[in-house]
Amino acid sequence: MRKNEKTYRLYKAVFIPAIIILMVEILFGMFFTEQFGTFLNNTIYWVGDNFGWWINILSVLSIIFAVCFVIFKYGDVRIGGKDAKPEYTTWQWISITICGGVGVGLLFWAMGEPIYHFMTPPVAAGVEAGSREAAIFAVSQAMFNWSFVQYSMYSLCGLAFALLTYNTKKSLSFGSLVEHSFNRKIFWLTTVVQVFAVFALASAVSNSMGAGLLQIGAGIESVFHITQGNMVWLVIAIFVGTFFIISCITGISKGLTKISSITMMLLFFLLGYVLVFGDAQFISKISTEAFGNIMDNFWSKITYNNTMVPEDQWSNEWTITYWNAFIIFAPVIGMFLARLGKGRTVRQFLLFNILVPSIFCLIWVGIFAGMIMKVQSSGLVDVWAAVQEFGMQTTIYQVLGNMPGGTLIQIVFLVTVIFSFVTLADPMCSVLATLCVRDQQIDDEPPIKIKILMGIIVTTVSYLLVTSGGSDSVKGLLNLGGLLMTIPMLWLFLENFRIGGKLLKKKNHLMDSDKGNNISLKKEA
């Protein structure tokens, strides 16, 4: 049931500083475009060289902590209490979880990155560029980058918010995390964390949309022969921005569930098309070997770095950038996933939210990356040359255009990219609005006006990212934002143990009787 918007109070201490920071970012992008792009490009290497080890450790911990909650008694706790019932069907949960977490990123980076890994592998991989071993490494690394690590991060953060809101009856906010951790309200700490969260998330969604603009632009150029450029990207940004804002203001139970279902059907159609009209035998072979490579090198794939080879920037440009991107999204996607967890046990919540999207991503990347390896190695299309000349966003269109019904399938893929971004931007703008108001309960929708404002900001920043430096600017902002969010994410990880331990002592898995930990945040000024 939707709460009347007039009952909400704007969280000015969060909203105003976050908006100022974002506006400064927009102004720099508008008036110092070249310098803005150069700064973001350099950020990739500064963050990776100085803090890559820290990012890798947190990524390892996300897997270990998730396993602990699944195999130990913490997994028995039911979100919402012993008698709580799920509010979403299994299909709705599957489609929202996959689409809400994947967004356009899987369709952009995971389609173009395998060819980079194939032709420019890291020194640490110990493979020769363009070889059979490099092909297997390329497919396995792309599969791994988009599976277990990111969904472990998302799910652990989502679990903390789900338990805080459904089991301890607190509002859906970082203020609840602060209050539960210290047994009292700390206004300044809550404000600082939420300001960083709003900035990081707005930047992250803008990055994802920036990647989407590049790929949609490439699709339009490939299908309709309209050259990519600032004006084309502007038109696309306005169209896609309007689309996801309209979806966002209709609420999770209306717009998002329907769009997610449509997106899932489009994704499954594309998978089936490639298997039927591509080389299914080759794809099956290389995907299987790639999965075996993951099993053999699971932990080293998380911790790649450029130790003793500082000139090798592969880890900074790929794995560390990915982990940073997921860290940005983790706390706020967690706030969104928490709304889907009612009535599920902790074990079910983690297994479902980690394994289902991970398996989907393994299959998706295995099929499409395998197809790219086949096309490149057979000489049918020089994908690497096309990437060098036209950009990574063109990769999939180059490949699809040479398959039966190429133009039609390119259009289908183009539509899928648009829908995929909407399924990510919709819930993320909703979370952004949630962070900017007080007393937001987990089942309530935030104010429409704030949703619209956040949607406009995200759209503007994404356009400036693309015009200032393309994919390198996108990666740079991901690294900077990810570094800022490492502490809130680790905090949420550790708080799970504390909350879970308390709830195990309660027969109904609720903290209703613990009045000392059920203080409202309404009095914060």
Coordinates of C-alpha atoms in Angstrom, one line a residue:
M1 CA 0.0 0.0 0.0
R2 CA 1.4 3.4 -1.0
K3 CA 1.9 6.0 1.6
N4 CA 0.6 9.5 0.9
E5 CA 3.5 11.5 -0.4
K6 CA 2.6 14.5 1.8
T7 CA 3.5 12.5 4.9
Y8 CA 7.2 12.3 3.8
R9 CA 9.8 14.8 5.0
L10 CA 12.8 15.6 2.8
Y11 CA 16.0 14.6 4.4
K12 CA 17.7 17.9 3.7
A13 CA 21.0 17.1 5.4
V14 CA 21.4 14.3 2.8
F15 CA 19.6 15.7 -0.2
I16 CA 21.2 19.1 -0.4
P17 CA 24.9 18.1 -0.1
A18 CA 24.4 15.2 -2.5
I19 CA 22.7 17.4 -5.1
I20 CA 25.4 20.0 -4.8
I21 CA 28.1 17.4 -5.4
L22 CA 26.2 15.9 -8.4
M23 CA 25.6 19.4 -9.8
V24 CA 29.3 20.2 -9.5
E25 CA 30.1 17.0 -11.3
I26 CA 27.6 18.0 -14.1
L27 CA 29.1 21.5 -14.4
F28 CA 32.6 20.1 -14.7
G29 CA 31.4 17.8 -17.4
M30 CA 29.8 20.6 -19.3
F31 CA 32.5 23.3 -19.1
F32 CA 35.7 21.3 -18.6
T33 CA 34.8 18.3 -20.7
E34 CA 38.3 17.3 -21.7
Q35 CA 39.8 17.7 -18.3
F36 CA 36.9 15.9 -16.7
G37 CA 37.5 12.9 -19.0
T38 CA 41.2 12.9 -18.4
F39 CA 40.7 13.0 -14.6
L40 CA 38.3 10.0 -14.7
N41 CA 40.7 8.1 -17.0
N42 CA 43.6 8.5 -14.6
T43 CA 41.4 7.5 -11.7
I44 CA 41.3 3.9 -13.0
Y45 CA 45.0 3.4 -12.5
W46 CA 45.3 5.5 -9.3
V47 CA 42.6 3.5 -7.5
G48 CA 43.8 0.1 -8.8
D49 CA 47.5 0.7 -8.0
N50 CA 46.9 2.0 -4.5
F51 CA 43.8 0.1 -3.3
G52 CA 43.4 -2.8 -5.7
W53 CA 44.6 -5.2 -3.0
W54 CA 41.9 -3.9 -0.6
I55 CA 39.1 -4.3 -3.2
N56 CA 40.3 -7.9 -3.9
I57 CA 40.2 -8.8 -0.2
L58 CA 36.6 -7.5 0.1
S59 CA 35.6 -9.5 -2.9
V60 CA 37.0 -12.7 -1.4
L61 CA 35.3 -12.0 1.9
S62 CA 31.9 -11.6 0.1
I63 CA 32.1 -15.3 -1.1
I64 CA 33.3 -16.6 2.3
F65 CA 30.6 -14.7 4.3
A66 CA 27.9 -15.9 1.9
V67 CA 28.9 -19.5 2.4
C68 CA 29.0 -19.1 6.2
F69 CA 25.4 -17.8 6.3
V70 CA 24.2 -20.7 4.0
I71 CA 25.8 -23.6 5.9
F72 CA 25.5 -22.4 9.5
K73 CA 22.3 -21.8 11.6
Y74 CA 22.0 -18.2 10.5
G75 CA 20.4 -19.6 7.4
D76 CA 17.4 -20.8 9.4
V77 CA 16.2 -17.3 10.3
R78 CA 13.1 -16.3 8.3
I79 CA 12.9 -12.8 7.0
G80 CA 9.8 -11.1 8.4
G81 CA 9.4 -13.7 11.2
K82 CA 8.4 -17.3 11.5
D83 CA 4.9 -16.7 10.1
A84 CA 5.9 -14.3 7.2
K85 CA 4.7 -15.2 3.7
P86 CA 6.4 -14.3 0.4
E87 CA 4.8 -11.3 -1.5
Y88 CA 6.2 -12.1 -4.9
T89 CA 5.9 -15.3 -7.0
T90 CA 9.1 -17.3 -7.9
W91 CA 8.9 -16.0 -11.5
Q92 CA 8.7 -12.4 -10.4
W93 CA 11.6 -12.9 -8.0
I94 CA 13.7 -14.5 -10.8
S95 CA 13.0 -11.8 -13.4
I96 CA 13.4 -8.9 -11.0
T97 CA 16.5 -10.3 -9.4
I98 CA 18.2 -11.0 -12.7
C99 CA 17.2 -7.9 -14.6
G100 CA 17.6 -5.6 -11.6
G101 CA 21.1 -6.7 -11.0
V102 CA 22.3 -7.2 -14.5
G103 CA 21.1 -4.0 -16.2
V104 CA 22.8 -3.1 -19.4
G105 CA 26.3 -3.9 -18.0
L106 CA 26.1 -7.6 -19.0
L107 CA 25.0 -6.7 -22.5
F108 CA 27.8 -4.1 -22.9
W109 CA 30.9 -5.2 -21.1
A110 CA 30.4 -9.0 -21.2
M111 CA 29.9 -8.8 -25.0
G112 CA 33.0 -6.8 -25.7
E113 CA 35.4 -7.8 -23.0
P114 CA 36.1 -11.4 -24.1
I115 CA 37.9 -10.2 -27.2
Y116 CA 40.1 -8.0 -25.1
H117 CA 41.0 -10.9 -22.8
F118 CA 41.7 -13.1 -25.9
M119 CA 44.0 -10.6 -27.6
T120 CA 45.5 -8.8 -24.5
P121 CA 45.5 -11.3 -21.6
P122 CA 47.1 -10.3 -18.3
V123 CA 50.7 -11.4 -17.5
A124 CA 49.3 -13.3 -14.4
A125 CA 47.2 -15.6 -16.6
G126 CA 50.3 -17.0 -18.2
V127 CA 48.8 -17.5 -21.7
E128 CA 49.8 -16.3 -25.1
A129 CA 47.5 -13.7 -26.9
G130 CA 45.3 -15.2 -29.5
S131 CA 46.1 -18.8 -28.5
R132 CA 43.7 -21.6 -27.5
E133 CA 44.5 -21.1 -23.9
A134 CA 43.8 -17.4 -24.2
A135 CA 40.4 -18.1 -25.7
I136 CA 39.5 -20.4 -22.8
F137 CA 40.8 -17.9 -20.3
A138 CA 38.9 -15.0 -22.1
V139 CA 35.5 -16.9 -21.9
S140 CA 36.1 -18.1 -18.3
Q141 CA 37.1 -14.7 -17.0
A142 CA 34.2 -12.9 -18.6
M143 CA 31.9 -15.6 -17.1
F144 CA 33.4 -15.2 -13.7
N145 CA 33.4 -11.4 -13.7
W146 CA 29.6 -11.4 -14.1
S147 CA 28.7 -14.1 -11.6
F148 CA 29.4 -15.1 -8.0
V149 CA 31.3 -12.1 -6.7
Q150 CA 28.8 -9.4 -7.6
Y151 CA 25.8 -11.4 -6.5
S152 CA 27.4 -12.3 -3.2
M153 CA 28.0 -8.6 -2.5
Y154 CA 24.4 -7.7 -3.5
S155 CA 22.8 -10.5 -1.5
L156 CA 24.7 -9.9 1.7
C157 CA 23.9 -6.2 1.7
G158 CA 20.3 -7.1 0.8
L159 CA 20.1 -9.5 3.7
A160 CA 21.3 -6.9 6.2
F161 CA 18.6 -4.4 5.1
A162 CA 15.9 -7.2 5.0
L163 CA 16.6 -8.3 8.6
L164 CA 16.8 -4.7 9.8
T165 CA 13.5 -3.7 8.2
Y166 CA 11.4 -6.9 8.4
N167 CA 12.7 -8.5 11.6
T168 CA 13.7 -5.5 13.8
K169 CA 11.0 -3.2 12.4
K170 CA 13.2 -0.3 11.4
S171 CA 13.0 2.0 8.5
L172 CA 14.7 1.3 5.2
S173 CA 17.7 3.5 5.6
F174 CA 21.4 3.6 6.5
G175 CA 20.2 5.4 9.7
S176 CA 18.7 2.0 10.8
L177 CA 22.1 0.4 10.3
V178 CA 23.9 3.1 12.3
E179 CA 21.3 2.9 15.1
H180 CA 21.4 -0.9 15.3
S181 CA 25.2 -1.0 15.3
F182 CA 25.7 1.6 18.1
N183 CA 22.4 1.2 19.9
R184 CA 21.7 4.9 19.4
K185 CA 21.2 7.4 16.7
I186 CA 24.3 9.2 15.4
F187 CA 23.0 11.9 13.1
W188 CA 26.3 13.0 11.5
L189 CA 27.4 9.5 10.7
T190 CA 24.0 8.6 9.2
T191 CA 24.2 11.8 7.1
V192 CA 27.7 11.2 5.8
V193 CA 27.0 7.6 4.9
Q194 CA 23.8 8.5 3.0
V195 CA 25.4 11.4 1.2
F196 CA 28.2 9.1 -0.1
A197 CA 25.5 6.5 -1.0
V198 CA 23.5 9.0 -3.0
F199 CA 26.5 10.3 -4.8
A200 CA 28.0 6.8 -5.5
L201 CA 24.7 5.3 -6.7
A202 CA 23.8 8.2 -8.9
S203 CA 27.3 8.0 -10.4
A204 CA 27.0 4.2 -10.8
V205 CA 23.6 4.3 -12.5
S206 CA 24.9 7.1 -14.7
N207 CA 27.8 4.8 -15.7
S208 CA 25.5 2.0 -16.6
M209 CA 23.4 4.3 -18.6
G210 CA 26.5 5.8 -20.3
A211 CA 27.4 2.3 -21.4
G212 CA 23.9 1.9 -22.6
L213 CA 24.0 5.1 -24.6
L214 CA 27.2 3.8 -26.3
Q215 CA 25.7 0.5 -27.2
I216 CA 22.3 1.9 -28.3
G217 CA 24.2 4.4 -30.4
A218 CA 26.2 1.6 -32.0
G219 CA 23.1 -0.4 -32.7
I220 CA 21.4 2.6 -34.4
E221 CA 24.5 3.1 -36.5
S222 CA 24.7 -0.5 -37.4
V223 CA 21.0 -0.9 -38.3
F224 CA 19.9 2.5 -39.5
H225 CA 23.4 3.8 -40.6
I226 CA 23.0 7.0 -38.5
T227 CA 26.5 7.9 -37.3
Q228 CA 27.1 8.1 -33.6
G229 CA 27.7 11.5 -32.1
N230 CA 26.8 13.9 -29.3
M231 CA 23.4 14.7 -30.9
V232 CA 22.4 11.1 -31.3
W233 CA 23.5 10.3 -27.8
L234 CA 21.5 13.2 -26.5
V235 CA 18.3 12.0 -28.2
I236 CA 18.8 8.5 -26.9
A237 CA 19.5 9.8 -23.4
I238 CA 16.2 11.8 -23.4
F239 CA 14.2 8.9 -24.8
V240 CA 15.6 6.2 -22.4
G241 CA 15.6 8.6 -19.4
T242 CA 11.9 9.4 -20.0
F243 CA 11.1 5.7 -20.3
F244 CA 12.7 4.6 -17.1
I245 CA 11.4 7.6 -15.1
I246 CA 7.8 6.7 -16.2
S247 CA 8.4 3.1 -15.2
C248 CA 9.9 4.2 -11.8
I249 CA 6.9 6.4 -10.8
T250 CA 4.5 3.5 -11.5
G251 CA 6.0 1.5 -8.6
I252 CA 7.7 -1.9 -8.3
S253 CA 4.5 -3.9 -8.4
K254 CA 3.4 -2.4 -11.7
G255 CA 6.0 -1.1 -14.0
L256 CA 9.1 -3.0 -12.9
T257 CA 7.5 -6.5 -12.7
K258 CA 6.1 -6.2 -16.2
I259 CA 9.2 -4.7 -17.8
S260 CA 11.4 -7.4 -16.1
S261 CA 9.2 -10.2 -17.5
I262 CA 9.4 -8.7 -21.0
T263 CA 13.2 -8.3 -20.7
M264 CA 13.6 -11.9 -19.5
M265 CA 11.7 -13.2 -22.6
L266 CA 13.9 -11.1 -24.9
L267 CA 17.1 -12.4 -23.2
F268 CA 15.9 -16.0 -23.5
F269 CA 15.0 -15.4 -27.2
L270 CA 18.5 -14.1 -27.9
L271 CA 20.1 -17.1 -26.2
G272 CA 18.0 -19.5 -28.2
Y273 CA 18.7 -17.7 -31.4
V274 CA 22.5 -17.8 -31.0
L275 CA 22.5 -21.5 -30.1
V276 CA 20.3 -22.4 -33.1
F277 CA 22.0 -20.3 -35.7
G278 CA 25.5 -20.2 -34.2
D279 CA 28.0 -23.0 -33.8
A280 CA 26.4 -24.8 -30.8
Q281 CA 29.1 -27.5 -30.7
F282 CA 31.9 -25.0 -30.5
I283 CA 30.1 -22.9 -27.9
S284 CA 29.3 -25.9 -25.8
K285 CA 33.0 -27.1 -25.8
I286 CA 34.6 -23.8 -25.0
S287 CA 32.0 -22.9 -22.3
T288 CA 32.5 -26.2 -20.6
E289 CA 36.3 -25.8 -20.6
A290 CA 35.9 -22.2 -19.4
F291 CA 33.8 -23.4 -16.5
G292 CA 36.4 -25.9 -15.6
N293 CA 39.0 -23.1 -15.7
I294 CA 36.9 -21.2 -13.2
M295 CA 36.8 -24.2 -10.9
D296 CA 40.6 -24.6 -11.1
N297 CA 41.4 -20.9 -10.6
F298 CA 38.4 -19.6 -8.5
W299 CA 40.3 -17.6 -6.0
S300 CA 43.0 -16.3 -8.2
K301 CA 40.4 -15.0 -10.6
I302 CA 39.2 -12.7 -7.8
T303 CA 42.7 -11.5 -6.8
Y304 CA 44.5 -10.7 -10.1
N305 CA 46.9 -7.7 -9.7
N306 CA 50.0 -6.4 -11.4
T307 CA 52.5 -7.4 -8.7
M308 CA 56.1 -7.0 -10.1
V309 CA 54.7 -6.0 -13.5
P310 CA 53.5 -2.4 -12.9
E311 CA 53.3 -1.8 -16.7
D312 CA 50.5 -4.5 -17.0
Q313 CA 47.3 -2.5 -16.3
W314 CA 44.9 -5.4 -17.2
S315 CA 43.7 -6.0 -13.6
N316 CA 43.1 -2.2 -13.0
E317 CA 41.1 -1.9 -16.2
W318 CA 39.1 -5.1 -15.7
T319 CA 38.7 -7.1 -12.5
I320 CA 39.4 -4.4 -10.0
T321 CA 37.1 -2.0 -12.0
Y322 CA 34.4 -4.7 -11.9
W323 CA 34.7 -5.3 -8.2
N324 CA 34.5 -1.5 -7.6
A325 CA 31.4 -1.3 -9.8
F326 CA 29.7 -4.0 -7.9
I327 CA 30.7 -2.4 -4.6
I328 CA 29.1 0.8 -5.6
F329 CA 25.8 -0.9 -6.3
A330 CA 25.9 -3.5 -3.5
P331 CA 24.4 -1.5 -0.6
V332 CA 21.8 0.2 -2.7
I333 CA 20.8 -2.9 -4.7
G334 CA 20.7 -4.5 -1.3
M335 CA 18.1 -2.1 -0.2
F336 CA 16.1 -3.0 -3.3
L337 CA 16.6 -6.8 -3.0
A338 CA 15.5 -6.6 0.7
R339 CA 12.0 -5.8 -0.5
L340 CA 11.8 -9.2 -2.3
G341 CA 12.9 -11.3 0.7
K342 CA 9.9 -11.3 3.0
G343 CA 8.8 -14.8 3.8
R344 CA 12.1 -16.5 2.7
T345 CA 14.7 -17.9 5.0
V346 CA 18.2 -16.4 5.1
R347 CA 19.4 -19.5 3.3
Q348 CA 16.8 -19.3 0.6
F349 CA 17.4 -15.6 0.1
L350 CA 21.2 -16.0 -0.3
L351 CA 21.1 -19.2 -2.4
F352 CA 18.4 -17.8 -4.7
N353 CA 19.8 -14.3 -5.1
I354 CA 23.4 -15.6 -5.7
L355 CA 22.9 -18.8 -7.7
V356 CA 20.0 -17.9 -10.0
P357 CA 21.5 -14.8 -11.6
S358 CA 25.0 -16.2 -11.5
I359 CA 23.9 -19.3 -13.4
F360 CA 22.1 -17.2 -15.9
C361 CA 25.1 -15.0 -16.4
L362 CA 27.4 -18.0 -16.8
I363 CA 25.2 -19.3 -19.5
W364 CA 24.7 -16.0 -21.2
V365 CA 28.4 -15.1 -21.3
G366 CA 29.4 -18.6 -22.2
I367 CA 27.2 -18.6 -25.2
F368 CA 27.9 -15.1 -26.5
A369 CA 31.6 -15.1 -25.6
G370 CA 32.0 -18.5 -27.2
M371 CA 30.3 -17.2 -30.3
I372 CA 32.8 -14.3 -30.5
M373 CA 35.7 -16.6 -30.0
K374 CA 34.4 -18.8 -32.9
V375 CA 33.9 -15.8 -35.2
Q376 CA 37.3 -14.4 -34.5
S377 CA 39.3 -17.6 -34.7
S378 CA 37.6 -18.7 -37.9
G379 CA 38.2 -15.5 -39.7
L380 CA 34.5 -14.9 -40.4
V381 CA 34.7 -11.4 -38.8
D382 CA 37.7 -9.7 -37.5
V383 CA 36.0 -8.6 -34.3
W384 CA 39.3 -7.3 -32.8
A385 CA 39.9 -5.0 -35.7
A386 CA 36.3 -3.7 -35.5
V387 CA 36.7 -3.0 -31.8
Q388 CA 39.9 -1.1 -32.4
E389 CA 38.3 1.0 -35.1
F390 CA 34.7 1.5 -33.9
G391 CA 34.8 0.8 -30.2
M392 CA 33.8 -2.1 -27.9
Q393 CA 30.1 -1.3 -28.1
T394 CA 30.1 -2.4 -31.8
T395 CA 31.2 -6.0 -31.0
I396 CA 27.9 -7.7 -30.7
Y397 CA 26.4 -5.9 -33.7
Q398 CA 29.3 -6.9 -35.9
V399 CA 28.7 -10.6 -34.9
L400 CA 24.9 -10.6 -35.1
G401 CA 24.9 -8.8 -38.4
N402 CA 26.7 -11.8 -40.0
M403 CA 24.1 -14.3 -38.8
P404 CA 20.8 -15.2 -40.5
G405 CA 18.3 -12.5 -40.1
G406 CA 21.1 -10.2 -39.0
T407 CA 19.3 -6.9 -39.2
L408 CA 16.2 -8.1 -37.4
I409 CA 18.1 -9.7 -34.6
Q410 CA 20.2 -6.5 -34.2
I411 CA 16.9 -4.6 -33.7
V412 CA 15.8 -7.2 -31.1
F413 CA 19.1 -6.8 -29.3
L414 CA 18.8 -3.0 -29.4
V415 CA 15.4 -3.2 -27.8
T416 CA 16.7 -5.6 -25.2
V417 CA 19.5 -3.2 -24.3
I418 CA 16.9 -0.4 -23.7
F419 CA 14.6 -2.6 -21.6
S420 CA 17.6 -4.0 -19.6
F421 CA 18.7 -0.6 -18.6
V422 CA 15.2 0.4 -17.6
T423 CA 15.0 -2.6 -15.2
L424 CA 18.2 -1.4 -13.5
A425 CA 17.5 2.4 -13.5
D426 CA 14.0 2.0 -12.3
P427 CA 14.7 0.4 -8.9
M428 CA 18.0 2.4 -8.4
C429 CA 16.2 5.7 -8.9
S430 CA 13.6 4.5 -6.4
V431 CA 16.4 3.8 -3.9
L432 CA 18.0 7.2 -4.5
A433 CA 14.7 8.8 -3.7
T434 CA 14.3 6.6 -0.6
L435 CA 17.7 7.8 0.7
C436 CA 16.6 11.4 0.4
V437 CA 13.5 11.2 2.6
R438 CA 12.8 10.3 6.2
D439 CA 11.0 7.4 7.7
Q440 CA 10.7 5.4 4.5
Q441 CA 9.2 1.9 5.3
I442 CA 10.2 -1.1 3.2
D443 CA 6.8 -1.5 1.6
D444 CA 6.4 2.2 0.7
E445 CA 7.1 3.9 -2.5
P446 CA 9.2 7.1 -2.2
P447 CA 7.9 10.5 -3.5
I448 CA 7.4 10.8 -7.3
K449 CA 9.0 14.3 -7.4
I450 CA 12.2 13.0 -5.9
K451 CA 12.2 10.0 -8.3
I452 CA 11.8 12.3 -11.3
L453 CA 14.6 14.6 -10.1
M454 CA 17.0 11.7 -9.6
G455 CA 16.1 10.3 -13.0
I456 CA 17.0 13.6 -14.6
I457 CA 20.3 13.9 -12.8
V458 CA 21.3 10.3 -13.7
T459 CA 20.4 10.9 -17.4
T460 CA 22.4 14.2 -17.5
V461 CA 25.5 12.7 -15.9
S462 CA 25.4 9.7 -18.2
Y463 CA 25.3 11.9 -21.3
L464 CA 28.3 14.0 -20.0
L465 CA 30.3 10.8 -19.3
V466 CA 29.9 9.6 -22.9
T467 CA 30.7 12.9 -24.4
S468 CA 33.7 13.5 -22.2
G469 CA 35.6 10.2 -22.6
G470 CA 33.4 7.3 -23.5
S471 CA 34.0 3.9 -21.8
D472 CA 37.2 5.1 -20.0
S473 CA 35.3 7.8 -18.2
V474 CA 32.7 5.3 -17.3
K475 CA 35.3 3.0 -15.8
G476 CA 37.0 5.9 -14.0
L477 CA 33.9 7.0 -12.1
L478 CA 33.2 3.4 -11.2
N479 CA 36.5 3.1 -9.5
L480 CA 36.2 6.3 -7.5
G481 CA 32.7 5.6 -6.4
G482 CA 33.5 1.9 -5.5
L483 CA 36.4 3.0 -3.3
L484 CA 34.0 5.3 -1.3
M485 CA 31.5 2.5 -0.8
T486 CA 33.9 -0.2 0.5
I487 CA 33.3 0.7 4.2
P488 CA 29.5 0.8 4.1
M489 CA 29.5 -2.6 2.3
L490 CA 31.9 -4.2 4.8
W491 CA 29.8 -2.7 7.6
L492 CA 26.7 -4.4 6.2
F493 CA 28.5 -7.7 5.8
L494 CA 29.5 -7.7 9.5
E495 CA 26.2 -6.5 10.8
N496 CA 24.6 -9.6 9.4
F497 CA 26.3 -11.7 11.9
R498 CA 25.2 -9.5 14.8
I499 CA 21.6 -9.3 13.7
G500 CA 21.4 -13.0 12.8
G501 CA 22.8 -14.0 16.2
K502 CA 20.1 -12.0 18.0
L503 CA 17.3 -13.3 15.9
L504 CA 18.3 -16.9 16.4
K505 CA 17.6 -16.4 20.1
K506 CA 14.0 -15.3 19.3
K507 CA 11.5 -18.0 18.7
N508 CA 9.5 -15.9 16.3
H509 CA 12.7 -14.4 14.6
L510 CA 11.5 -10.9 15.5
M511 CA 12.9 -8.2 17.7
D512 CA 9.5 -6.5 18.5
S513 CA 10.1 -6.9 22.2
D514 CA 13.5 -5.2 22.0
K515 CA 12.2 -1.6 22.4
G516 CA 15.6 -0.2 22.9
N517 CA 16.5 -1.1 19.4
N518 CA 13.3 0.0 17.8
I519 CA 13.6 3.8 18.0
S520 CA 12.2 5.8 15.2
L521 CA 14.4 8.2 13.2
K522 CA 11.6 10.8 13.0
K523 CA 13.3 13.1 15.5
E524 CA 16.5 13.5 13.5
A525 CA 16.9 17.1 12.3

